[in-house]
Amino acid sequence: MTEPGATAPTEYGLFLPIGNGGWIISETAPHPEASYEYNRRAAVLAEENGFDFIMSMGKWRGYDGATDHWGRTLESMTMMSGLAEATERVKVWSTVHTNLFHPALTAKMFTTLQEISGGRAGLNIVVGSYVDEFAQMGLWREELSHADRYRFTEEWTTLVKRLWTEDSVTFDGEFHRLEDCRSRPHPDPVPTLISAGRSETGLNFQARHCDGSFLTASTLEGLRDASRDVRERAEALGRRIRTYSMLTVVMDETDAAAEARRGKYGRGADIDAIVNMKRSWGLPADKALSLTAEKPEDEAFQTPFVVGSPDTVTERIQEIVGFAELDGLMLIFPDYHADLAAFGEAVMPRLRPDVVTATSR
């Protein structure tokens, strides 16, 4: 436990490969399968090697291409319930799209996850925005704007929080109606709330409701400014929020060997899948193709990445966390099993010397 007034240690988490292919869209990269067993092993390795949390995304449609990237996915909530049983210490953070899950259903699900995990549950709130994922189910509401979807999510989140703390909820709002709705038992403690997004509306939502904010930016300066921004918004409301970002780690014994790995993965970039991914963001096909063609070897990576030896990776992570004033990083690996073990042995003891890992026991 952190002493009052003390600075909490930087948290390191693992973004699990709940979709086939993990987070590198390449024909020459390791291709984690969307299997419970693969994810279970990754989660246990994360716990054994000193990680603080594990998280999985929600994804309902893949990007085709030669790799059929994310064409096979598991469901986040049910998988994380299993992983809560498979682990003892790491926090288990699951993703819910607010336009797919009713707030009363979500309240009950996460109360159950909190029971299973012994108080380690977290809810990653996502405002559904990728049309193809939801149109295939007949659940995309074309008439709702970006601002509308956030109003929907604001109302949704308020109801989930009320159901976690009140014996009965009656509500007649813009998007939801509850009549003497009951959801007991109540979770103790209330699950951690996390969300991502850089729009004004998204940042204001995080500041009002969330315990953690996942941020992205094209530069370290931009990431630092975003971290300061959302904290200031929360502080203005009398709240505190922790800030996180994502990072892919490509590590080997030497910088040259790690760069060779990165180059190999980049050369196999699945252009069709990458273009389809960009189209899912709303980009026209020609724009998506031109952006991908500029540097396809980097486009294979879906997040910022660091490449190098254990020394280089350690220094670079410390630089990112320190400069951007982050409270934590969620990490991604090409080969979750082999790379997690190597990272836990060579890097984690230097990032978090307070944590006992499997290799330091």
GROMACS .gro file of N, CA, C and O in nm, residues 173-284:
model
  448
  173GLY      N    1  -3.434   0.845  -1.887
  173GLY     CA    2  -3.340   0.939  -1.946
  173GLY      C    3  -3.353   0.949  -2.097
  173GLY      O    4  -3.452   0.904  -2.158
  174GLU      N    5  -3.251   1.005  -2.158
  174GLU     CA    6  -3.252   1.023  -2.303
  174GLU      C    7  -3.239   0.889  -2.377
  174GLU      O    8  -3.299   0.869  -2.482
  175PHE      N    9  -3.163   0.797  -2.318
  175PHE     CA   10  -3.133   0.671  -2.388
  175PHE      C   11  -3.175   0.546  -2.311
  175PHE      O   12  -3.187   0.439  -2.370
  176HIS      N   13  -3.191   0.556  -2.180
  176HIS     CA   14  -3.218   0.438  -2.098
  176HIS      C   15  -3.338   0.462  -2.007
  176HIS      O   16  -3.362   0.574  -1.962
  177ARG      N   17  -3.406   0.352  -1.979
  177ARG     CA   18  -3.517   0.360  -1.884
  177ARG      C   19  -3.509   0.240  -1.790
  177ARG      O   20  -3.504   0.126  -1.833
  178LEU      N   21  -3.503   0.268  -1.660
  178LEU     CA   22  -3.503   0.164  -1.558
  178LEU      C   23  -3.619   0.189  -1.463
  178LEU      O   24  -3.647   0.303  -1.426
  179GLU      N   25  -3.684   0.082  -1.424
  179GLU     CA   26  -3.798   0.093  -1.333
  179GLU      C   27  -3.774   0.000  -1.214
  179GLU      O   28  -3.777  -0.122  -1.228
  180ASP      N   29  -3.746   0.060  -1.096
  180ASP     CA   30  -3.719  -0.018  -0.976
  180ASP      C   31  -3.618  -0.129  -1.008
  180ASP      O   32  -3.638  -0.246  -0.974
  181CYS      N   33  -3.512  -0.091  -1.073
  181CYS     CA   34  -3.411  -0.189  -1.118
  181CYS      C   35  -3.316  -0.220  -1.003
  181CYS      O   36  -3.261  -0.128  -0.940
  182ARG      N   37  -3.297  -0.347  -0.976
  182ARG     CA   38  -3.216  -0.390  -0.862
  182ARG      C   39  -3.098  -0.475  -0.908
  182ARG      O   40  -3.113  -0.558  -0.998
  183SER      N   41  -2.985  -0.451  -0.845
  183SER     CA   42  -2.865  -0.528  -0.880
  183SER      C   43  -2.785  -0.550  -0.753
  183SER      O   44  -2.697  -0.473  -0.717
  184ARG      N   45  -2.819  -0.656  -0.683
  184ARG     CA   46  -2.748  -0.690  -0.561
  184ARG      C   47  -2.693  -0.832  -0.574
  184ARG      O   48  -2.752  -0.914  -0.646
  185PRO      N   49  -2.578  -0.860  -0.510
  185PRO     CA   50  -2.506  -0.774  -0.416
  185PRO      C   51  -2.432  -0.662  -0.489
  185PRO      O   52  -2.413  -0.667  -0.610
  186HIS      N   53  -2.389  -0.565  -0.411
  186HIS     CA   54  -2.307  -0.457  -0.466
  186HIS      C   55  -2.160  -0.498  -0.459
  186HIS      O   56  -2.118  -0.565  -0.365
  187PRO      N   57  -2.081  -0.457  -0.558
  187PRO     CA   58  -1.938  -0.493  -0.556
  187PRO      C   59  -1.863  -0.418  -0.447
  187PRO      O   60  -1.891  -0.301  -0.421
  188ASP      N   61  -1.770  -0.485  -0.385
  188ASP     CA   62  -1.690  -0.424  -0.279
  188ASP      C   63  -1.545  -0.469  -0.295
  188ASP      O   64  -1.515  -0.586  -0.271
  189PRO      N   65  -1.457  -0.377  -0.337
  189PRO     CA   66  -1.483  -0.237  -0.373
  189PRO      C   67  -1.546  -0.226  -0.511
  189PRO      O   68  -1.553  -0.324  -0.586
  190VAL      N   69  -1.590  -0.106  -0.546
  190VAL     CA   70  -1.640  -0.080  -0.680
  190VAL      C   71  -1.526  -0.100  -0.780
  190VAL      O   72  -1.413  -0.060  -0.754
  191PRO      N   73  -1.549  -0.167  -0.893
  191PRO     CA   74  -1.442  -0.190  -0.990
  191PRO      C   75  -1.377  -0.060  -1.038
  191PRO      O   76  -1.442   0.046  -1.044
  192THR      N   77  -1.251  -0.070  -1.073
  192THR     CA   78  -1.178   0.041  -1.133
  192THR      C   79  -1.240   0.072  -1.270
  192THR      O   80  -1.272  -0.018  -1.346
  193LEU      N   81  -1.255   0.201  -1.300
  193LEU     CA   82  -1.308   0.242  -1.430
  193LEU      C   83  -1.197   0.303  -1.513
  193LEU      O   84  -1.123   0.390  -1.466
  194ILE      N   85  -1.185   0.255  -1.638
  194ILE     CA   86  -1.080   0.300  -1.729
  194ILE      C   87  -1.146   0.335  -1.861
  194ILE      O   88  -1.247   0.277  -1.899
  195SER      N   89  -1.087   0.432  -1.933
  195SER     CA   90  -1.135   0.462  -2.067
  195SER      C   91  -1.020   0.525  -2.146
  195SER      O   92  -0.919   0.566  -2.089
  196ALA      N   93  -1.038   0.532  -2.277
  196ALA     CA   94  -0.938   0.591  -2.366
  196ALA      C   95  -1.005   0.694  -2.455
  196ALA      O   96  -1.127   0.694  -2.472
  197GLY      N   97  -0.923   0.780  -2.516
  197GLY     CA   98  -0.978   0.880  -2.608
  197GLY      C   99  -0.911   1.014  -2.587
  197GLY      O  100  -0.877   1.050  -2.475
  198ARG      N  101  -0.894   1.088  -2.698
  198ARG     CA  102  -0.828   1.217  -2.690
  198ARG      C  103  -0.918   1.333  -2.729
  198ARG      O  104  -0.873   1.448  -2.727
  199SER      N  105  -1.043   1.308  -2.766
  199SER     CA  106  -1.131   1.420  -2.800
  199SER      C  107  -1.166   1.497  -2.674
  199SER      O  108  -1.153   1.446  -2.561
  200GLU      N  109  -1.212   1.619  -2.692
  200GLU     CA  110  -1.255   1.700  -2.578
  200GLU      C  111  -1.364   1.628  -2.499
  200GLU      O  112  -1.360   1.621  -2.376
  201THR      N  113  -1.458   1.572  -2.571
  201THR     CA  114  -1.569   1.502  -2.506
  201THR      C  115  -1.518   1.381  -2.429
  201THR      O  116  -1.560   1.354  -2.316
  202GLY      N  117  -1.425   1.306  -2.493
  202GLY     CA  118  -1.369   1.188  -2.428
  202GLY      C  119  -1.290   1.221  -2.303
  202GLY      O  120  -1.303   1.153  -2.200
  203LEU      N  121  -1.208   1.324  -2.310
  203LEU     CA  122  -1.129   1.363  -2.194
  203LEU      C  123  -1.218   1.412  -2.080
  203LEU      O  124  -1.192   1.383  -1.962
  204ASN      N  125  -1.322   1.486  -2.112
  204ASN     CA  126  -1.413   1.531  -2.008
  204ASN      C  127  -1.487   1.414  -1.944
  204ASN      O  128  -1.508   1.411  -1.822
  205PHE      N  129  -1.523   1.315  -2.026
  205PHE     CA  130  -1.587   1.195  -1.972
  205PHE      C  131  -1.493   1.124  -1.875
  205PHE      O  132  -1.533   1.084  -1.764
  206GLN      N  133  -1.368   1.105  -1.914
  206GLN     CA  134  -1.270   1.039  -1.827
  206GLN      C  135  -1.252   1.117  -1.697
  206GLN      O  136  -1.245   1.057  -1.589
  207ALA      N  137  -1.241   1.247  -1.708
  207ALA     CA  138  -1.220   1.329  -1.588
  207ALA      C  139  -1.336   1.317  -1.491
  207ALA      O  140  -1.317   1.317  -1.369
  208ARG      N  141  -1.458   1.303  -1.542
  208ARG     CA  142  -1.576   1.294  -1.456
  208ARG      C  143  -1.594   1.156  -1.394
  208ARG      O  144  -1.640   1.145  -1.281
  209HIS      N  145  -1.558   1.052  -1.467
  209HIS     CA  146  -1.600   0.918  -1.425
  209HIS      C  147  -1.489   0.818  -1.399
  209HIS      O  148  -1.512   0.719  -1.329
  210CYS      N  149  -1.371   0.836  -1.457
  210CYS     CA  150  -1.274   0.727  -1.461
  210CYS      C  151  -1.162   0.741  -1.360
  210CYS      O  152  -1.127   0.851  -1.317
  211ASP      N  153  -1.106   0.626  -1.325
  211ASP     CA  154  -0.988   0.620  -1.238
  211ASP      C  155  -0.859   0.618  -1.320
  211ASP      O  156  -0.753   0.653  -1.269
  212GLY      N  157  -0.870   0.575  -1.446
  212GLY     CA  158  -0.753   0.568  -1.533
  212GLY      C  159  -0.787   0.613  -1.673
  212GLY      O  160  -0.896   0.587  -1.724
  213SER      N  161  -0.692   0.682  -1.737
  213SER     CA  162  -0.708   0.732  -1.872
  213SER      C  163  -0.596   0.677  -1.959
  213SER      O  164  -0.478   0.694  -1.927
  214PHE      N  165  -0.632   0.610  -2.071
  214PHE     CA  166  -0.533   0.563  -2.167
  214PHE      C  167  -0.520   0.666  -2.279
  214PHE      O  168  -0.620   0.701  -2.343
  215LEU      N  169  -0.397   0.711  -2.302
  215LEU     CA  170  -0.372   0.823  -2.391
  215LEU      C  171  -0.278   0.784  -2.504
  215LEU      O  172  -0.191   0.699  -2.487
  216THR      N  173  -0.293   0.849  -2.618
  216THR     CA  174  -0.201   0.833  -2.730
  216THR      C  175  -0.165   0.970  -2.783
  216THR      O  176  -0.240   1.067  -2.767
  217ALA      N  177  -0.049   0.979  -2.848
  217ALA     CA  178  -0.004   1.103  -2.911
  217ALA      C  179   0.107   1.068  -3.009
  217ALA      O  180   0.171   0.963  -2.998
  218SER      N  181   0.131   1.156  -3.104
  218SER     CA  182   0.234   1.130  -3.205
  218SER      C  183   0.373   1.165  -3.156
  218SER      O  184   0.473   1.123  -3.216
  219THR      N  185   0.384   1.241  -3.047
  219THR     CA  186   0.513   1.279  -2.990
  219THR      C  187   0.510   1.264  -2.839
  219THR      O  188   0.403   1.262  -2.778
  220LEU      N  189   0.630   1.256  -2.778
  220LEU     CA  190   0.636   1.250  -2.632
  220LEU      C  191   0.582   1.378  -2.570
  220LEU      O  192   0.518   1.376  -2.465
  221GLU      N  193   0.608   1.490  -2.635
  221GLU     CA  194   0.557   1.617  -2.584
  221GLU      C  195   0.404   1.617  -2.584
  221GLU      O  196   0.340   1.662  -2.489
  222GLY      N  197   0.347   1.564  -2.691
  222GLY     CA  198   0.201   1.555  -2.698
  222GLY      C  199   0.144   1.462  -2.593
  222GLY      O  200   0.038   1.490  -2.535
  223LEU      N  201   0.215   1.353  -2.566
  223LEU     CA  202   0.169   1.258  -2.464
  223LEU      C  203   0.176   1.322  -2.325
  223LEU      O  204   0.085   1.307  -2.243
  224ARG      N  205   0.284   1.396  -2.299
  224ARG     CA  206   0.296   1.466  -2.170
  224ARG      C  207   0.184   1.569  -2.154
  224ARG      O  208   0.122   1.579  -2.047
  225ASP      N  209   0.157   1.645  -2.260
  225ASP     CA  210   0.053   1.747  -2.252
  225ASP      C  211  -0.084   1.684  -2.229
  225ASP      O  212  -0.166   1.737  -2.152
  226ALA      N  213  -0.108   1.569  -2.294
  226ALA     CA  214  -0.236   1.501  -2.274
  226ALA      C  215  -0.250   1.449  -2.131
  226ALA      O  216  -0.357   1.457  -2.070
  227SER      N  217  -0.140   1.398  -2.077
  227SER     CA  218  -0.141   1.348  -1.940
  227SER      C  219  -0.172   1.461  -1.841
  227SER      O  220  -0.253   1.445  -1.749
  228ARG      N  221  -0.107   1.575  -1.863
  228ARG     CA  222  -0.133   1.690  -1.775
  228ARG      C  223  -0.277   1.739  -1.790
  228ARG      O  224  -0.343   1.774  -1.692
  229ASP      N  225  -0.324   1.738  -1.914
  229ASP     CA  226  -0.457   1.791  -1.945
  229ASP      C  227  -0.566   1.714  -1.872
  229ASP      O  228  -0.650   1.773  -1.802
  230VAL      N  229  -0.566   1.582  -1.885
  230VAL     CA  230  -0.675   1.505  -1.824
  230VAL      C  231  -0.666   1.509  -1.672
  230VAL      O  232  -0.769   1.510  -1.603
  231ARG      N  233  -0.544   1.517  -1.619
  231ARG     CA  234  -0.531   1.530  -1.474
  231ARG      C  235  -0.591   1.663  -1.425
  231ARG      O  236  -0.659   1.667  -1.322
  232GLU      N  237  -0.562   1.768  -1.498
  232GLU     CA  238  -0.613   1.900  -1.460
  232GLU      C  239  -0.766   1.903  -1.467
  232GLU      O  240  -0.831   1.964  -1.382
  233ARG      N  241  -0.822   1.838  -1.568
  233ARG     CA  242  -0.967   1.833  -1.580
  233ARG      C  243  -1.028   1.760  -1.459
  233ARG      O  244  -1.131   1.801  -1.406
  234ALA      N  245  -0.965   1.649  -1.420
  234ALA     CA  246  -1.016   1.574  -1.305
  234ALA      C  247  -1.000   1.654  -1.176
  234ALA      O  248  -1.092   1.658  -1.093
  235GLU      N  249  -0.885   1.718  -1.159
  235GLU     CA  250  -0.860   1.797  -1.037
  235GLU      C  251  -0.960   1.910  -1.024
  235GLU      O  252  -1.003   1.945  -0.913
  236ALA      N  253  -1.001   1.969  -1.135
  236ALA     CA  254  -1.099   2.077  -1.132
  236ALA      C  255  -1.235   2.028  -1.080
  236ALA      O  256  -1.316   2.107  -1.033
  237LEU      N  257  -1.255   1.897  -1.088
  237LEU     CA  258  -1.379   1.836  -1.039
  237LEU      C  259  -1.361   1.771  -0.902
  237LEU      O  260  -1.449   1.700  -0.854
  238GLY      N  261  -1.243   1.794  -0.842
  238GLY     CA  262  -1.216   1.736  -0.712
  238GLY      C  263  -1.182   1.588  -0.718
  238GLY      O  264  -1.198   1.516  -0.619
  239ARG      N  265  -1.135   1.540  -0.834
  239ARG     CA  266  -1.103   1.398  -0.852
  239ARG      C  267  -0.956   1.381  -0.889
  239ARG      O  268  -0.889   1.475  -0.928
  240ARG      N  269  -0.910   1.257  -0.880
  240ARG     CA  270  -0.776   1.222  -0.925
  240ARG      C  271  -0.788   1.111  -1.028
  240ARG      O  272  -0.874   1.022  -1.017
  241ILE      N  273  -0.702   1.117  -1.128
  241ILE     CA  274  -0.703   1.016  -1.233
  241ILE      C  275  -0.559   0.979  -1.268
  241ILE      O  276  -0.470   1.065  -1.266
  242ARG      N  277  -0.536   0.851  -1.295
  242ARG     CA  278  -0.404   0.804  -1.335
  242ARG      C  279  -0.398   0.793  -1.486
  242ARG      O  280  -0.498   0.763  -1.551
  243THR      N  281  -0.280   0.820  -1.542
  243THR     CA  282  -0.266   0.821  -1.688
  243THR      C  283  -0.174   0.709  -1.734
  243THR      O  284  -0.073   0.678  -1.670
  244TYR      N  285  -0.212   0.649  -1.848
  244TYR     CA  286  -0.140   0.535  -1.905
  244TYR      C  287  -0.125   0.554  -2.055
  244TYR      O  288  -0.199   0.630  -2.119
  245SER      N  289  -0.031   0.479  -2.113
  245SER     CA  290  -0.023   0.470  -2.258
  245SER      C  291   0.016   0.327  -2.293
  245SER      O  292   0.038   0.244  -2.205
  246MET      N  293   0.023   0.297  -2.426
  246MET     CA  294   0.056   0.163  -2.473
  246MET      C  295   0.189   0.164  -2.548
  246MET      O  296   0.225   0.263  -2.611
  247LEU      N  297   0.258   0.051  -2.544
  247LEU     CA  298   0.390   0.041  -2.606
  247LEU      C  299   0.418  -0.103  -2.643
  247LEU      O  300   0.396  -0.194  -2.562
  248THR      N  301   0.467  -0.125  -2.766
  248THR     CA  302   0.513  -0.256  -2.808
  248THR      C  303   0.663  -0.267  -2.785
  248THR      O  304   0.737  -0.174  -2.818
  249VAL      N  305   0.707  -0.378  -2.729
  249VAL     CA  306   0.849  -0.400  -2.697
  249VAL      C  307   0.904  -0.509  -2.788
  249VAL      O  308   0.856  -0.623  -2.786
  250VAL      N  309   1.005  -0.472  -2.868
  250VAL     CA  310   1.077  -0.569  -2.950
  250VAL      C  311   1.219  -0.576  -2.894
  250VAL      O  312   1.300  -0.486  -2.916
  251MET      N  313   1.249  -0.680  -2.820
  251MET     CA  314   1.375  -0.689  -2.746
  251MET      C  315   1.452  -0.813  -2.787
  251MET      O  316   1.394  -0.917  -2.820
  252ASP      N  317   1.585  -0.800  -2.786
  252ASP     CA  318   1.672  -0.915  -2.807
  252ASP      C  319   1.800  -0.891  -2.729
  252ASP      O  320   1.812  -0.791  -2.657
  253GLU      N  321   1.896  -0.978  -2.742
  253GLU     CA  322   2.018  -0.967  -2.660
  253GLU      C  323   2.097  -0.841  -2.692
  253GLU      O  324   2.163  -0.786  -2.604
  254THR      N  325   2.095  -0.798  -2.817
  254THR     CA  326   2.167  -0.676  -2.858
  254THR      C  327   2.073  -0.585  -2.935
  254THR      O  328   1.967  -0.629  -2.985
  255ASP      N  329   2.113  -0.459  -2.949
  255ASP     CA  330   2.033  -0.366  -3.029
  255ASP      C  331   2.021  -0.414  -3.173
  255ASP      O  332   1.914  -0.404  -3.234
  256ALA      N  333   2.132  -0.465  -3.227
  256ALA     CA  334   2.131  -0.510  -3.366
  256ALA      C  335   2.036  -0.628  -3.386
  256ALA      O  336   1.961  -0.633  -3.484
  257ALA      N  337   2.036  -0.721  -3.294
  257ALA     CA  338   1.948  -0.838  -3.305
  257ALA      C  339   1.802  -0.796  -3.293
  257ALA      O  340   1.715  -0.848  -3.363
  258ALA      N  341   1.774  -0.701  -3.204
  258ALA     CA  342   1.637  -0.653  -3.188
  258ALA      C  343   1.592  -0.578  -3.314
  258ALA      O  344   1.478  -0.594  -3.359
  259GLU      N  345   1.681  -0.499  -3.370
  259GLU     CA  346   1.646  -0.427  -3.492
  259GLU      C  347   1.622  -0.524  -3.607
  259GLU      O  348   1.535  -0.501  -3.692
  260ALA      N  349   1.696  -0.633  -3.610
  260ALA     CA  350   1.673  -0.734  -3.713
  260ALA      C  351   1.535  -0.795  -3.699
  260ALA      O  352   1.466  -0.821  -3.798
  261ARG      N  353   1.492  -0.818  -3.576
  261ARG     CA  354   1.356  -0.869  -3.552
  261ARG      C  355   1.253  -0.769  -3.602
  261ARG      O  356   1.159  -0.805  -3.672
  262ARG      N  357   1.271  -0.645  -3.565
  262ARG     CA  358   1.174  -0.542  -3.606
  262ARG      C  359   1.167  -0.533  -3.758
  262ARG      O  360   1.059  -0.522  -3.817
  263GLY      N  361   1.285  -0.537  -3.823
  263GLY     CA  362   1.289  -0.529  -3.968
  263GLY      C  363   1.217  -0.646  -4.034
  263GLY      O  364   1.144  -0.629  -4.133
  264LYS      N  365   1.236  -0.764  -3.979
  264LYS     CA  366   1.169  -0.883  -4.033
  264LYS      C  367   1.018  -0.868  -4.022
  264LYS      O  368   0.945  -0.897  -4.118
  265TYR      N  369   0.970  -0.825  -3.907
  265TYR     CA  370   0.826  -0.810  -3.890
  265TYR      C  371   0.770  -0.704  -3.984
  265TYR      O  372   0.663  -0.720  -4.043
  266GLY      N  373   0.843  -0.594  -3.997
  266GLY     CA  374   0.798  -0.485  -4.084
  266GLY      C  375   0.791  -0.523  -4.230
  266GLY      O  376   0.699  -0.481  -4.302
  267ARG      N  377   0.886  -0.603  -4.274
  267ARG     CA  378   0.887  -0.644  -4.415
  267ARG      C  379   0.767  -0.730  -4.451
  267ARG      O  380   0.728  -0.738  -4.567
  268GLY      N  381   0.708  -0.793  -4.353
  268GLY     CA  382   0.592  -0.879  -4.380
  268GLY      C  383   0.459  -0.809  -4.360
  268GLY      O  384   0.356  -0.876  -4.351
  269ALA      N  385   0.459  -0.676  -4.352
  269ALA     CA  386   0.335  -0.602  -4.325
  269ALA      C  387   0.221  -0.648  -4.416
  269ALA      O  388   0.237  -0.656  -4.538
  270ASP      N  389   0.108  -0.679  -4.357
  270ASP     CA  390  -0.011  -0.722  -4.430
  270ASP      C  391  -0.086  -0.597  -4.474
  270ASP      O  392  -0.171  -0.544  -4.402
  271ILE      N  393  -0.054  -0.549  -4.595
  271ILE     CA  394  -0.105  -0.420  -4.641
  271ILE      C  395  -0.257  -0.420  -4.647
  271ILE      O  396  -0.322  -0.323  -4.605
  272ASP      N  397  -0.316  -0.525  -4.699
  272ASP     CA  398  -0.462  -0.528  -4.711
  272ASP      C  399  -0.530  -0.515  -4.574
  272ASP      O  400  -0.627  -0.440  -4.558
  273ALA      N  401  -0.478  -0.588  -4.475
  273ALA     CA  402  -0.537  -0.581  -4.342
  273ALA      C  403  -0.517  -0.443  -4.280
  273ALA      O  404  -0.608  -0.390  -4.214
  274ILE      N  405  -0.399  -0.384  -4.301
  274ILE     CA  406  -0.372  -0.250  -4.246
  274ILE      C  407  -0.465  -0.147  -4.307
  274ILE      O  408  -0.521  -0.060  -4.238
  275VAL      N  409  -0.484  -0.155  -4.439
  275VAL     CA  410  -0.576  -0.061  -4.506
  275VAL      C  411  -0.718  -0.081  -4.455
  275VAL      O  412  -0.791   0.017  -4.428
  276ASN      N  413  -0.760  -0.204  -4.438
  276ASN     CA  414  -0.895  -0.230  -4.387
  276ASN      C  415  -0.911  -0.177  -4.245
  276ASN      O  416  -1.019  -0.129  -4.208
  277MET      N  417  -0.805  -0.187  -4.165
  277MET     CA  418  -0.810  -0.131  -4.031
  277MET      C  419  -0.832   0.020  -4.037
  277MET      O  420  -0.918   0.076  -3.966
  278LYS      N  421  -0.758   0.088  -4.123
  278LYS     CA  422  -0.771   0.233  -4.134
  278LYS      C  423  -0.909   0.272  -4.189
  278LYS      O  424  -0.966   0.373  -4.148
  279ARG      N  425  -0.961   0.190  -4.279
  279ARG     CA  426  -1.095   0.217  -4.331
  279ARG      C  427  -1.199   0.205  -4.219
  279ARG      O  428  -1.300   0.277  -4.218
  280SER      N  429  -1.174   0.113  -4.125
  280SER     CA  430  -1.269   0.098  -4.014
  280SER      C  431  -1.273   0.222  -3.926
  280SER      O  432  -1.369   0.243  -3.853
  281TRP      N  433  -1.166   0.302  -3.932
  281TRP     CA  434  -1.164   0.428  -3.856
  281TRP      C  435  -1.246   0.536  -3.924
  281TRP      O  436  -1.264   0.644  -3.869
  282GLY      N  437  -1.287   0.510  -4.050
  282GLY     CA  438  -1.364   0.609  -4.124
  282GLY      C  439  -1.287   0.675  -4.236
  282GLY      O  440  -1.339   0.765  -4.304
  283LEU      N  441  -1.161   0.632  -4.260
  283LEU     CA  442  -1.083   0.690  -4.369
  283LEU      C  443  -1.129   0.634  -4.503
  283LEU      O  444  -1.158   0.514  -4.514
  284PRO      N  445  -1.132   0.717  -4.609
  284PRO     CA  446  -1.160   0.664  -4.743
  284PRO      C  447  -1.051   0.565  -4.784
  284PRO      O  448  -0.937   0.575  -4.738
   0.00000   0.00000   0.00000
